[in-house]
Structures are given as C-alpha cells and as structure tokens.
Amino acid sequence: MAGRHSTIYVSLAAAMIFLGVLHLSRQGKGITMMAPGSERYKEITAEDQTIMQEPEPLDTAWWTPFVNQMARPFSILPKDPFWCVPRPILEMTNGDNITTASNKGLYLVKIPKTASSTAAGVTIQIARNTAARMASQTTISDSLNMECMYHIDHGMAHVDRQDPFFLWTVVRHPAQRAVSHYFFGEVSRRGAPFTSDGMIASLKRHVNFQFRQLARKRVDDGNATLVQTRYHLESPRTTPKNVLDMIQTDILENFHFIGISERLDESLVALKMILNLNMEDVIGLSSKISGKMDDGGFDGTCHNIQTSRTTAEVDQYLSQEFRIDNYDFFLYDVANRSLDLTIDAFGREPFRKELEKYHAMKQYAEEQCLSKVLFPCTEVGQPPWPEAKHSCFKGDIGCGHECVQQALREFATTPRYLTNRRK
Ligand SMILES: *[C@@H]1O[C@H](CO)[C@@H](O)[C@H](O)[C@H]1NC(C)=O
Ligand SMILES: *[C@@H]1O[C@H](CO)[C@@H](O)[C@H](O)[C@H]1NC(C)=O
Ligand SMILES: *[C@@H]1O[C@H](CO)[C@@H](O)[C@H](O)[C@H]1NC(C)=O
C-alpha cells in the first residue's frame, strides 16, 4: 500500500513541477490541479486525503519535491540599519514585558530548544552595538547607553509587529527539538520520571510546534481576532495548497532570516552578512555552555539538564506517527536549503573566509572569558547566583558579553589576528 501511495504523491508533485504554475483550486472534498489549456489533471480524492495521513518515510512525503522549489536565498539588506529604533538601554526584568512594550525593531522568534538563548544574546548584542555605532555618528553623546528596540520572546509578540522591523528565528530538526523539549521541560525541570508513554504523550503535543509558532498571525474569524495559523495544521481538510501557502506567505515572505540550530555558526555569519554587521556583533558565549545546567528561571532553583535518550518505542513513534502531517519537517528542510542558497549568493569562498574569521574570534573570546564569567547556575538545587546578573543580559542570555566584546577589541591587535588576515 505505502508504495502505491508514495507513487501517487510523487507523480502528482512531479506533474505540478513539470507543468509549472498550475491552477490549484479547492473543489468539494478534494483539490483539482489543472494546467490552463491542458487535459492533464489529477484530482485528490477523499481517499487520497486519507492516504496522506498514513505513515510514510520522510523522503517520500508529498512535499519532498517542493523543498527545492520553495527554498530561496535570504536577501542582503541595505547598509543603513533601517530596523534599528534607538532607545536608552532598558533594565531587563524576568518577564518579557519591557522588551515587548514596543512593537518595532529587532525580533527574534525564540523557539524553545533551538539554541534560542544563544540567539537571544546575539540579538541583544546586535541591538547594543548597532545603536552605539549610530549614536557615535551623531551628536548623541551617551552612545554606550543606547540600544535598538528588540524582542526575544518565546511567545507571539511578532504577530503585532510594525515597521520598521527585522524578523528572524532559528529552527531545529523537529524530532531532536521535541525530544530535547521533553527532557528539558518535563524531566529536568519538573522532575517527571522518564517513561516511553510520558515521552510519546509529550512529543504528540509538539507536532507542528515550530511551524505554528512562525506562521501564527491575527486571523479575523468574524467575531474576534484570534492569533492562530491560517489553516488548521492537523485537520484532514487542510490541503497541500494550504500548507504551501502558509510556508510561502506566512513564513518565508515574513522572515528576513531563518537560521538552523545544527548550523548555528554558519547561521550567525549569514545573519552578520545580511545585516551588514561587524563580526563581534554576532559573537557571544553559548548560553548552555556545558549543556548541563538551566538558568534557574523556572522555579528559582538550578536544574541539571538531563541528556536526551529514547527507547525503541519512542523511536518507532518518531519515525512514523510523529511525521504525519508534521510540516515542521517540511519547514526545516526548506530553511536548511535556503541557508545553502544564501551562502551561494554570498559566494562560497567569501563566506568560507568570513566563517574562518568568526571561528578565530570566537575561540579567542572563549579563551579570554570562559573561565572568568559567572553563569547563573553552577550548582543543582541552589538558586542562581545573584552576581550573574551583572555578567549576563538576563537569565543565562549573553553571559560574559562585556568580557567578550572587550576581548574582541583586543583581538584586532593580536599577532593571531594579523596572521589570519594576511592569509
Ligand atoms: C506582564 O504584563 C502583564 C499584563 O500587563 C501582567 O499581567 C504580568 O504580571 C506582567 N509580568 C511581569 C513579569 O511583570
Ligand atoms: C460568532 O459568535 C456567535 C455567537 O457566539 C456564534 O454562533 C458564531 O458561530 C460565531 N461566528 C464565527 C465565525 O465563529
Ligand atoms: C542541511 O544542509 C546541509 C548542507 O547542505 C546538509 O549537509 C544536511 O544534510 C542538511 N540536513 C538535512 C537534515 O537535510
């Protein structure tokens, strides 16, 4: 059976590519695909809709052929930081209230367990350095006390954004992310015992997790405006056209950049190039530096982050049912491919040089700062160190940022830098 289903979808998708842009229109219970002036069409019947919900290995999912078609390079923006709305630096609180008080600026949609705290630290560093550069070019004297407005929310503040803004995020392999979320949130922080059933129940809640967070918008349902995706992601009535539409219009056309957690260094260098930044703007110490402690922000005590593991039952679930209608896989593949295209657009060789410079600078910053910086959590069961507040932007975000930026100013005068530059 599975073979036949795959064939239907692969040939269906191939026909669409072959015929170029086709009319896709919903008709009754299925969708009809028709090329103008052609007899060739394939109707998706109710039976086909059911087939789409059957487990299929990822490489034969109906959307596979669309990955290359949807992927696109992210554009390099004008040199002028149009997205920067300067303001005096605000004291951070533990809620996101202060940072969400305005709906403009630099937005990171912070998806949990995608290296998002590290990305948040970079976001704030960019906001500080950019505002300082802008201020130094004007008569504003306190350039060190300015930052661009930014948002680093786990939530959905981005749905209410207004111009000017720059919107970015980081996505991660969906199965890895969901597993990590379970271990972090339920086992490490809440102390739930690890069981296959408990884990599968949690993973079920994480189908389309990333897709939903990025594609959410205000949707007027007649009575009120709700924040949701345009089409219900797990409904059998959702057609391939709906999914393609959401990826294209609600995600790719909205985001200025989407990074990849597994390729964070490349992603940050690409972000630097897109925004015309200096390299030091995108360098910070990783938030979960040892990968072993959280930030103590959950219940006031520090938790050990347990190493993720699965069971045969969980693996079975992840390879089959978890993939059904889970367009996080589609989104992830499109984003991964888009990063490649972005690198190609810069030119592979110039990009490689930038990446090399990034690594050299980051390594220098780590050598200078790692042993000196206080992270909020170093002891399980203890409250986070109050002194860490001074070294981090907030929680475990951007810890050691002052040391890092200072080290990178020195780096430019070291023999290592000069050697590197001559290469
Ligand atoms: C954030 O604002 C909301 C609504 O004004 C309020 O209910 C909440 O307590 C605030 N949170 C913090 C941490 O200040
Ligand atoms: C609007 O609200 C009314 C009354 O609560 C309800 O009957 C109707 O279905 C709602 N309309 C939509 C589009 O949700
Ligand atoms: C992401 O892209 C990289 C570089 O092209 C590739 O090596 C890797 O296999 C891709 N990852 C996935 C999950 O497709």
Short mmCIF file of C-alpha atoms and ligand atoms in Angstrom, two decimals:
data_model
loop_
_atom_site.label_atom_id
_atom_site.label_comp_id
_atom_site.label_asym_id
_atom_site.label_seq_id
_atom_site.Cartn_x
_atom_site.Cartn_y
_atom_site.Cartn_z
CA MET A 1 0.00 0.00 0.00
CA ALA A 2 2.63 2.51 1.08
CA GLY A 3 4.39 2.12 -2.26
CA ARG A 4 1.28 2.97 -4.20
CA HIS A 5 0.56 5.99 -2.03
CA SER A 6 4.06 7.26 -2.48
CA THR A 7 3.74 6.87 -6.20
CA ILE A 8 0.57 8.90 -6.28
CA TYR A 9 2.17 11.75 -4.43
CA VAL A 10 5.49 11.69 -6.14
CA SER A 11 3.88 11.65 -9.57
CA LEU A 12 1.39 14.26 -8.51
CA ALA A 13 4.15 16.56 -7.34
CA ALA A 14 6.27 15.83 -10.39
CA ALA A 15 3.36 16.69 -12.65
CA MET A 16 2.98 20.02 -10.88
CA ILE A 17 6.60 20.89 -11.33
CA PHE A 18 6.51 19.77 -14.95
CA LEU A 19 3.50 21.89 -15.72
CA GLY A 20 4.86 24.90 -13.91
CA VAL A 21 2.37 27.01 -12.08
CA LEU A 22 -0.95 25.33 -12.12
CA HIS A 23 -4.33 26.36 -11.00
CA LEU A 24 -4.95 24.83 -7.66
CA SER A 25 -8.45 25.19 -6.53
CA ARG A 26 -10.43 23.53 -3.84
CA GLN A 27 -13.39 21.67 -5.19
CA GLY A 28 -15.68 19.77 -2.93
CA LYS A 29 -13.72 17.42 -0.81
CA GLY A 30 -10.54 17.35 -2.81
CA ILE A 31 -8.44 19.76 -4.79
CA THR A 32 -8.17 19.86 -8.53
CA MET A 33 -4.98 20.68 -10.27
CA MET A 34 -5.31 21.91 -13.80
CA ALA A 35 -2.95 23.36 -16.31
CA PRO A 36 -4.65 26.00 -18.43
CA GLY A 37 -5.46 24.59 -21.86
CA SER A 38 -4.48 21.11 -20.89
CA GLU A 39 -6.41 17.96 -20.20
CA ARG A 40 -3.86 16.83 -17.68
CA TYR A 41 -5.05 16.98 -14.18
CA LYS A 42 -5.11 14.89 -11.10
CA GLU A 43 -7.83 15.16 -8.61
CA ILE A 44 -7.12 14.46 -4.99
CA THR A 45 -9.99 12.36 -3.80
CA ALA A 46 -11.21 11.80 -0.31
CA GLU A 47 -9.33 8.51 -0.43
CA ASP A 48 -6.11 10.33 -1.25
CA GLN A 49 -6.69 12.67 1.67
CA THR A 50 -6.80 9.65 3.92
CA ILE A 51 -3.66 8.28 2.34
CA MET A 52 -1.83 11.48 3.20
CA GLN A 53 -2.30 10.71 6.84
CA GLU A 54 -0.73 7.31 6.63
CA PRO A 55 2.81 6.97 7.84
CA GLU A 56 5.37 7.36 5.15
CA PRO A 57 9.11 7.65 5.37
CA LEU A 58 10.20 11.25 5.16
CA ASP A 59 11.83 11.01 1.76
CA THR A 60 8.54 10.14 0.14
CA ALA A 61 6.37 12.69 1.93
CA TRP A 62 4.17 14.53 -0.57
CA TRP A 63 6.05 17.79 -0.06
CA THR A 64 9.55 16.43 -0.69
CA PRO A 65 9.69 17.65 -4.30
CA PHE A 66 8.60 21.11 -3.16
CA VAL A 67 11.59 21.70 -0.89
CA ASN A 68 13.85 22.96 -3.66
CA GLN A 69 11.03 24.88 -5.23
CA MET A 70 10.17 26.79 -2.06
CA ALA A 71 13.71 27.44 -0.81
CA ARG A 72 15.16 30.87 -1.56
CA PRO A 73 18.22 32.86 -0.55
CA PHE A 74 17.62 35.49 2.15
CA SER A 75 18.38 38.95 0.82
CA ILE A 76 21.23 41.13 1.94
CA LEU A 77 19.71 44.30 3.34
CA PRO A 78 20.75 47.90 2.73
CA LYS A 79 23.72 49.11 4.80
CA ASP A 80 21.57 51.56 6.67
CA PRO A 81 20.12 49.77 9.73
CA PHE A 82 16.54 50.77 8.98
CA TRP A 83 15.27 48.28 11.56
CA CYS A 84 17.03 50.00 14.43
CA VAL A 85 14.80 52.16 16.59
CA PRO A 86 17.21 53.56 19.19
CA ARG A 87 16.18 53.93 22.81
CA PRO A 88 18.06 54.20 26.10
CA ILE A 89 19.08 50.77 27.39
CA LEU A 90 16.31 49.30 29.50
CA GLU A 91 16.87 47.30 32.61
CA MET A 92 15.74 43.73 31.94
CA THR A 93 13.15 42.08 34.12
CA ASN A 94 12.43 38.41 34.23
CA GLY A 95 9.20 38.75 32.28
CA ASP A 96 9.38 39.97 28.72
CA ASN A 97 7.11 42.95 29.47
CA ILE A 98 9.68 45.65 28.98
CA THR A 99 11.01 44.28 25.75
CA THR A 100 7.55 43.75 24.32
CA ALA A 101 6.37 47.23 25.27
CA SER A 102 7.05 48.43 21.74
CA ASN A 103 6.15 46.63 18.55
CA LYS A 104 9.05 47.59 16.35
CA GLY A 105 12.67 46.66 16.00
CA LEU A 106 14.72 43.53 16.02
CA TYR A 107 12.53 40.46 16.55
CA LEU A 108 13.84 37.04 17.40
CA VAL A 109 11.05 34.48 17.46
CA LYS A 110 12.53 32.34 20.17
CA ILE A 111 11.54 28.73 19.63
CA PRO A 112 12.42 26.69 22.74
CA LYS A 113 15.31 24.24 22.40
CA THR A 114 16.71 25.64 19.18
CA ALA A 115 19.79 27.39 20.65
CA SER A 116 17.41 30.27 21.20
CA SER A 117 19.10 31.71 24.30
CA THR A 118 22.35 31.97 22.39
CA ALA A 119 20.45 33.61 19.53
CA ALA A 120 18.79 35.95 22.04
CA GLY A 121 22.20 37.01 23.38
CA VAL A 122 23.33 37.75 19.83
CA THR A 123 20.13 39.71 19.19
CA ILE A 124 20.76 41.96 22.18
CA GLN A 125 24.43 42.37 21.29
CA ILE A 126 23.45 43.44 17.77
CA ALA A 127 20.92 45.88 19.24
CA ARG A 128 23.55 47.42 21.52
CA ASN A 129 26.42 47.61 19.04
CA THR A 130 24.29 48.96 16.21
CA ALA A 131 22.76 51.70 18.35
CA ALA A 132 26.19 52.63 19.68
CA ARG A 133 27.53 52.96 16.12
CA MET A 134 24.54 55.05 15.09
CA ALA A 135 24.88 57.30 18.11
CA SER A 136 28.60 57.79 17.55
CA GLN A 137 27.82 59.18 14.10
CA THR A 138 25.50 61.79 15.54
CA THR A 139 25.70 64.31 18.31
CA ILE A 140 24.23 61.91 20.86
CA SER A 141 26.94 61.70 23.47
CA ASP A 142 25.93 58.67 25.51
CA SER A 143 26.33 56.17 22.70
CA LEU A 144 27.11 53.39 25.16
CA ASN A 145 23.74 53.76 26.81
CA MET A 146 21.63 53.17 23.71
CA GLU A 147 20.21 50.04 22.14
CA CYS A 148 17.86 49.32 19.24
CA MET A 149 14.42 48.08 20.28
CA TYR A 150 14.36 44.32 20.30
CA HIS A 151 12.13 41.38 21.21
CA ILE A 152 13.33 37.99 22.32
CA ASP A 153 10.06 36.29 23.12
CA HIS A 154 9.13 32.66 23.28
CA GLY A 155 5.59 33.84 22.62
CA MET A 156 3.94 35.58 19.75
CA ALA A 157 4.76 39.26 20.09
CA HIS A 158 5.84 39.21 16.44
CA VAL A 159 2.25 38.94 15.21
CA ASP A 160 1.72 42.58 16.20
CA ARG A 161 4.96 43.94 14.78
CA GLN A 162 5.01 47.21 12.90
CA ASP A 163 7.55 48.82 10.61
CA PRO A 164 10.43 49.11 10.93
CA PHE A 165 11.40 45.62 11.97
CA PHE A 166 13.75 42.80 11.23
CA LEU A 167 12.31 39.36 11.89
CA TRP A 168 14.41 36.26 12.39
CA THR A 169 14.39 32.88 14.06
CA VAL A 170 16.27 29.61 14.37
CA VAL A 171 14.72 26.21 13.62
CA ARG A 172 15.95 22.76 14.55
CA HIS A 173 15.42 19.21 13.37
CA PRO A 174 11.84 18.55 14.58
CA ALA A 175 12.41 15.19 16.25
CA GLN A 176 15.57 16.38 18.01
CA ARG A 177 13.86 19.54 19.18
CA ALA A 178 10.78 17.77 20.52
CA VAL A 179 12.89 15.20 22.38
CA SER A 180 15.04 17.92 23.86
CA HIS A 181 11.97 19.91 24.89
CA TYR A 182 10.61 16.88 26.76
CA PHE A 183 13.86 16.29 28.62
CA PHE A 184 14.37 19.93 29.40
CA GLY A 185 10.84 20.92 30.36
CA GLU A 186 9.36 17.80 31.87
CA VAL A 187 12.20 15.60 33.10
CA SER A 188 14.89 18.12 34.09
CA ARG A 189 12.76 20.95 35.36
CA ARG A 190 9.56 19.31 36.58
CA GLY A 191 11.23 16.10 37.66
CA ALA A 192 8.82 13.82 35.75
CA PRO A 193 10.07 10.23 35.58
CA PHE A 194 11.26 9.22 32.14
CA THR A 195 8.86 6.76 30.51
CA SER A 196 8.14 5.90 26.87
CA ASP A 197 4.46 6.69 27.32
CA GLY A 198 5.12 10.02 29.01
CA MET A 199 7.60 10.93 26.34
CA ILE A 200 5.31 9.98 23.46
CA ALA A 201 2.44 11.94 25.04
CA SER A 202 4.71 14.98 25.18
CA LEU A 203 6.02 14.51 21.64
CA LYS A 204 2.43 14.42 20.36
CA ARG A 205 1.95 17.95 21.60
CA HIS A 206 4.97 19.03 19.60
CA VAL A 207 3.80 18.10 16.12
CA ASN A 208 3.94 21.31 14.03
CA PHE A 209 5.33 23.18 17.04
CA GLN A 210 7.81 25.29 15.07
CA PHE A 211 5.52 25.77 12.09
CA ARG A 212 2.74 27.02 14.35
CA GLN A 213 4.93 29.49 16.17
CA LEU A 214 6.28 31.02 12.97
CA ALA A 215 3.09 31.01 10.87
CA ARG A 216 0.81 32.43 13.54
CA LYS A 217 -0.96 35.67 12.75
CA ARG A 218 -4.05 37.56 13.68
CA VAL A 219 -6.96 35.89 11.94
CA ASP A 220 -10.36 37.53 11.93
CA ASP A 221 -12.94 34.80 12.45
CA GLY A 222 -15.90 37.16 12.22
CA ASN A 223 -16.31 37.68 15.93
CA ALA A 224 -12.86 38.37 17.20
CA THR A 225 -9.31 38.35 16.02
CA LEU A 226 -7.53 35.23 17.13
CA VAL A 227 -3.87 34.50 16.93
CA GLN A 228 -3.52 31.27 15.01
CA THR A 229 -2.33 29.78 11.76
CA ARG A 230 -4.45 30.49 8.71
CA TYR A 231 -5.38 26.85 8.27
CA HIS A 232 -5.56 24.21 10.95
CA LEU A 233 -2.41 22.21 10.61
CA GLU A 234 -3.64 18.80 11.66
CA SER A 235 -7.04 18.88 10.01
CA PRO A 236 -7.76 16.41 7.20
CA ARG A 237 -9.41 19.32 5.40
CA THR A 238 -6.08 21.11 5.10
CA THR A 239 -4.85 20.66 1.56
CA PRO A 240 -1.31 20.65 0.19
CA LYS A 241 -2.08 24.07 -1.29
CA ASN A 242 -2.89 25.41 2.18
CA VAL A 243 0.41 24.13 3.50
CA LEU A 244 2.42 25.52 0.58
CA ASP A 245 0.63 28.81 1.04
CA MET A 246 1.47 29.07 4.73
CA ILE A 247 5.14 28.22 4.15
CA GLN A 248 5.39 30.72 1.32
CA THR A 249 3.27 33.61 2.51
CA ASP A 250 3.14 33.33 6.27
CA ILE A 251 6.70 32.17 6.87
CA LEU A 252 9.18 32.73 4.02
CA GLU A 253 7.82 36.10 2.93
CA ASN A 254 7.66 37.33 6.52
CA PHE A 255 11.03 36.31 7.86
CA HIS A 256 14.16 38.20 6.90
CA PHE A 257 16.23 35.27 8.04
CA ILE A 258 15.80 31.74 9.38
CA GLY A 259 18.85 30.11 10.94
CA ILE A 260 19.47 26.42 11.58
CA SER A 261 20.29 25.28 15.08
CA GLU A 262 22.61 22.49 13.90
CA ARG A 263 24.44 25.06 11.75
CA LEU A 264 24.43 27.93 14.23
CA ASP A 265 27.89 29.28 13.36
CA GLU A 266 27.10 29.44 9.65
CA SER A 267 23.70 30.93 10.51
CA LEU A 268 25.21 33.72 12.61
CA VAL A 269 27.77 34.54 9.93
CA ALA A 270 24.96 34.66 7.36
CA LEU A 271 23.00 36.95 9.69
CA LYS A 272 26.05 39.20 10.00
CA MET A 273 26.31 39.46 6.23
CA ILE A 274 22.59 40.03 5.69
CA LEU A 275 22.51 42.86 8.21
CA ASN A 276 25.93 44.30 7.25
CA LEU A 277 27.20 43.94 10.80
CA ASN A 278 30.62 43.70 12.36
CA MET A 279 31.75 40.22 13.31
CA GLU A 280 31.90 40.98 17.04
CA ASP A 281 28.16 41.76 16.98
CA VAL A 282 27.27 38.10 16.44
CA ILE A 283 29.79 36.58 18.86
CA GLY A 284 28.87 35.52 22.37
CA LEU A 285 29.43 32.62 24.71
CA SER A 286 26.93 29.81 24.28
CA SER A 287 24.15 30.03 26.88
CA LYS A 288 24.04 26.37 27.80
CA ILE A 289 27.79 26.38 27.83
CA SER A 290 28.31 23.00 29.36
CA GLY A 291 24.93 21.80 28.14
CA LYS A 292 24.36 20.72 31.73
CA MET A 293 22.53 23.44 33.64
CA ASP A 294 19.45 25.57 33.04
CA ASP A 295 19.23 29.24 34.03
CA GLY A 296 17.37 28.79 37.33
CA GLY A 297 14.50 30.86 35.99
CA PHE A 298 11.82 28.17 36.19
CA ASP A 299 11.22 27.84 39.93
CA GLY A 300 14.09 29.81 41.38
CA THR A 301 16.46 26.85 41.60
CA CYS A 302 19.06 25.47 39.23
CA HIS A 303 18.33 22.25 37.39
CA ASN A 304 20.60 19.79 35.72
CA ILE A 305 19.67 19.32 32.07
CA GLN A 306 19.45 15.59 31.57
CA THR A 307 20.91 14.02 28.48
CA SER A 308 18.22 13.14 25.98
CA ARG A 309 17.56 9.49 25.32
CA THR A 310 14.85 7.44 23.66
CA THR A 311 13.51 3.88 23.67
CA ALA A 312 12.66 1.56 20.77
CA GLU A 313 9.01 2.50 21.26
CA VAL A 314 9.79 6.22 21.11
CA ASP A 315 11.99 5.75 18.04
CA GLN A 316 9.17 3.89 16.37
CA TYR A 317 6.79 6.75 17.17
CA LEU A 318 9.26 9.36 15.92
CA SER A 319 9.88 7.60 12.65
CA GLN A 320 6.22 7.02 11.88
CA GLU A 321 3.31 8.74 13.56
CA PHE A 322 5.24 11.86 14.57
CA ARG A 323 5.79 12.66 10.90
CA ILE A 324 2.15 12.52 9.90
CA ASP A 325 1.00 15.98 8.87
CA ASN A 326 4.04 17.33 10.74
CA TYR A 327 5.12 20.15 8.47
CA ASP A 328 7.95 21.08 10.82
CA PHE A 329 9.92 18.62 8.69
CA PHE A 330 9.00 20.48 5.51
CA LEU A 331 9.79 23.84 7.09
CA TYR A 332 13.12 22.58 8.40
CA ASP A 333 14.20 21.22 5.02
CA VAL A 334 13.19 24.43 3.24
CA ALA A 335 15.07 26.55 5.80
CA ASN A 336 18.16 24.33 5.59
CA ARG A 337 18.15 24.56 1.82
CA SER A 338 17.57 28.32 2.00
CA LEU A 339 20.69 28.71 4.14
CA ASP A 340 22.68 26.91 1.41
CA LEU A 341 21.24 29.23 -1.23
CA THR A 342 22.06 32.25 0.93
CA ILE A 343 25.66 31.08 1.23
CA ASP A 344 25.80 30.51 -2.52
CA ALA A 345 24.53 34.04 -3.08
CA PHE A 346 27.37 35.48 -0.96
CA GLY A 347 29.79 33.25 -2.79
CA ARG A 348 31.13 30.14 -1.14
CA GLU A 349 34.72 31.38 -0.89
CA PRO A 350 33.95 34.80 0.65
CA PHE A 351 31.60 33.01 3.04
CA ARG A 352 34.23 30.47 4.00
CA LYS A 353 36.65 33.31 4.83
CA GLU A 354 34.06 35.03 6.99
CA LEU A 355 33.33 31.80 8.80
CA GLU A 356 37.03 31.27 9.45
CA LYS A 357 37.32 34.76 10.91
CA TYR A 358 34.26 34.11 13.06
CA HIS A 359 35.77 30.90 14.45
CA ALA A 360 39.11 32.56 15.21
CA MET A 361 37.42 35.44 17.03
CA LYS A 362 35.03 33.22 18.92
CA GLN A 363 37.83 30.96 20.03
CA TYR A 364 39.82 33.94 21.27
CA ALA A 365 36.81 35.25 23.20
CA GLU A 366 36.26 31.86 24.81
CA GLU A 367 39.92 31.61 25.83
CA GLN A 368 39.80 35.04 27.39
CA CYS A 369 36.39 34.86 29.03
CA LEU A 370 35.08 31.38 29.74
CA SER A 371 37.00 30.91 32.98
CA LYS A 372 36.14 34.40 34.22
CA VAL A 373 32.44 34.58 33.53
CA LEU A 374 29.85 33.72 36.12
CA PHE A 375 26.87 31.81 34.72
CA PRO A 376 23.69 31.88 36.82
CA CYS A 377 23.70 28.15 37.53
CA THR A 378 26.62 26.02 38.56
CA GLU A 379 25.06 24.06 41.42
CA VAL A 380 21.97 21.87 41.24
CA GLY A 381 19.21 22.76 43.69
CA GLN A 382 20.71 26.15 44.52
CA PRO A 383 19.23 29.48 43.49
CA PRO A 384 21.02 31.14 40.58
CA TRP A 385 24.00 33.32 41.57
CA PRO A 386 22.76 36.88 42.03
CA GLU A 387 26.13 38.17 40.81
CA ALA A 388 25.50 36.54 37.42
CA LYS A 389 23.00 39.32 36.74
CA HIS A 390 25.92 41.63 36.12
CA SER A 391 27.62 39.39 33.61
CA CYS A 392 24.51 38.31 31.63
CA PHE A 393 21.88 40.37 29.82
CA LYS A 394 19.20 38.33 31.55
CA GLY A 395 18.96 34.76 32.92
CA ASP A 396 21.65 32.85 31.01
CA ILE A 397 21.38 35.10 27.97
CA GLY A 398 24.56 36.81 26.82
CA CYS A 399 26.66 35.87 29.86
CA GLY A 400 30.10 37.46 29.69
CA HIS A 401 29.09 39.87 26.95
CA GLU A 402 31.28 42.66 28.31
CA CYS A 403 34.31 40.43 28.57
CA VAL A 404 33.69 39.07 25.06
CA GLN A 405 33.34 42.48 23.43
CA GLN A 406 36.42 43.74 25.27
CA ALA A 407 38.41 40.67 24.21
CA LEU A 408 37.36 41.14 20.59
CA ARG A 409 38.55 44.75 20.64
CA GLU A 410 41.94 43.44 21.77
CA PHE A 411 41.89 40.62 19.27
CA ALA A 412 42.28 43.04 16.38
CA THR A 413 45.75 43.87 17.71
CA THR A 414 46.95 40.30 18.35
CA PRO A 415 49.52 38.58 16.12
CA ARG A 416 46.98 35.80 15.57
CA TYR A 417 44.52 38.20 14.02
CA LEU A 418 47.14 39.81 11.83
CA THR A 419 48.38 36.40 10.63
CA ASN A 420 44.85 35.36 9.93
CA ARG A 421 44.21 38.50 7.96
CA ARG A 422 47.25 38.01 5.74
CA LYS A 423 46.03 34.57 4.64
C1 LIG B 1 3.42 41.48 32.25
O1 LIG B 1 2.27 42.19 31.91
C2 LIG B 1 1.06 41.52 32.17
C3 LIG B 1 -0.10 42.35 31.65
O2 LIG B 1 0.12 43.71 31.86
C4 LIG B 1 0.96 41.23 33.69
O3 LIG B 1 -0.22 40.53 33.97
C5 LIG B 1 2.17 40.41 34.12
O4 LIG B 1 2.14 40.22 35.52
C6 LIG B 1 3.46 41.11 33.73
N1 LIG B 1 4.59 40.23 34.01
C7 LIG B 1 5.69 40.66 34.63
C8 LIG B 1 6.74 39.62 34.86
O5 LIG B 1 5.84 41.79 35.01
C1 LIG B 2 -19.69 34.22 16.35
O1 LIG B 2 -20.36 34.09 17.60
C2 LIG B 2 -21.64 33.51 17.52
C3 LIG B 2 -22.30 33.57 18.90
O2 LIG B 2 -21.40 33.19 19.89
C4 LIG B 2 -21.50 32.08 17.00
O3 LIG B 2 -22.78 31.46 16.91
C5 LIG B 2 -20.85 32.12 15.64
O4 LIG B 2 -20.61 30.82 15.19
C6 LIG B 2 -19.52 32.86 15.70
N1 LIG B 2 -19.01 33.03 14.36
C7 LIG B 2 -17.83 32.56 14.00
C8 LIG B 2 -17.46 32.81 12.57
O5 LIG B 2 -17.09 31.96 14.75
C1 LIG B 3 21.18 20.56 5.75
O1 LIG B 3 22.06 21.08 4.78
C2 LIG B 3 23.39 20.58 4.87
C3 LIG B 3 24.24 21.35 3.88
O2 LIG B 3 23.70 21.29 2.60
C4 LIG B 3 23.36 19.09 4.60
O3 LIG B 3 24.67 18.56 4.70
C5 LIG B 3 22.46 18.42 5.60
O4 LIG B 3 22.33 17.05 5.32
C6 LIG B 3 21.08 19.04 5.59
N1 LIG B 3 20.30 18.49 6.68
C7 LIG B 3 19.17 17.86 6.48
C8 LIG B 3 18.50 17.27 7.68
O5 LIG B 3 18.68 17.74 5.39
#
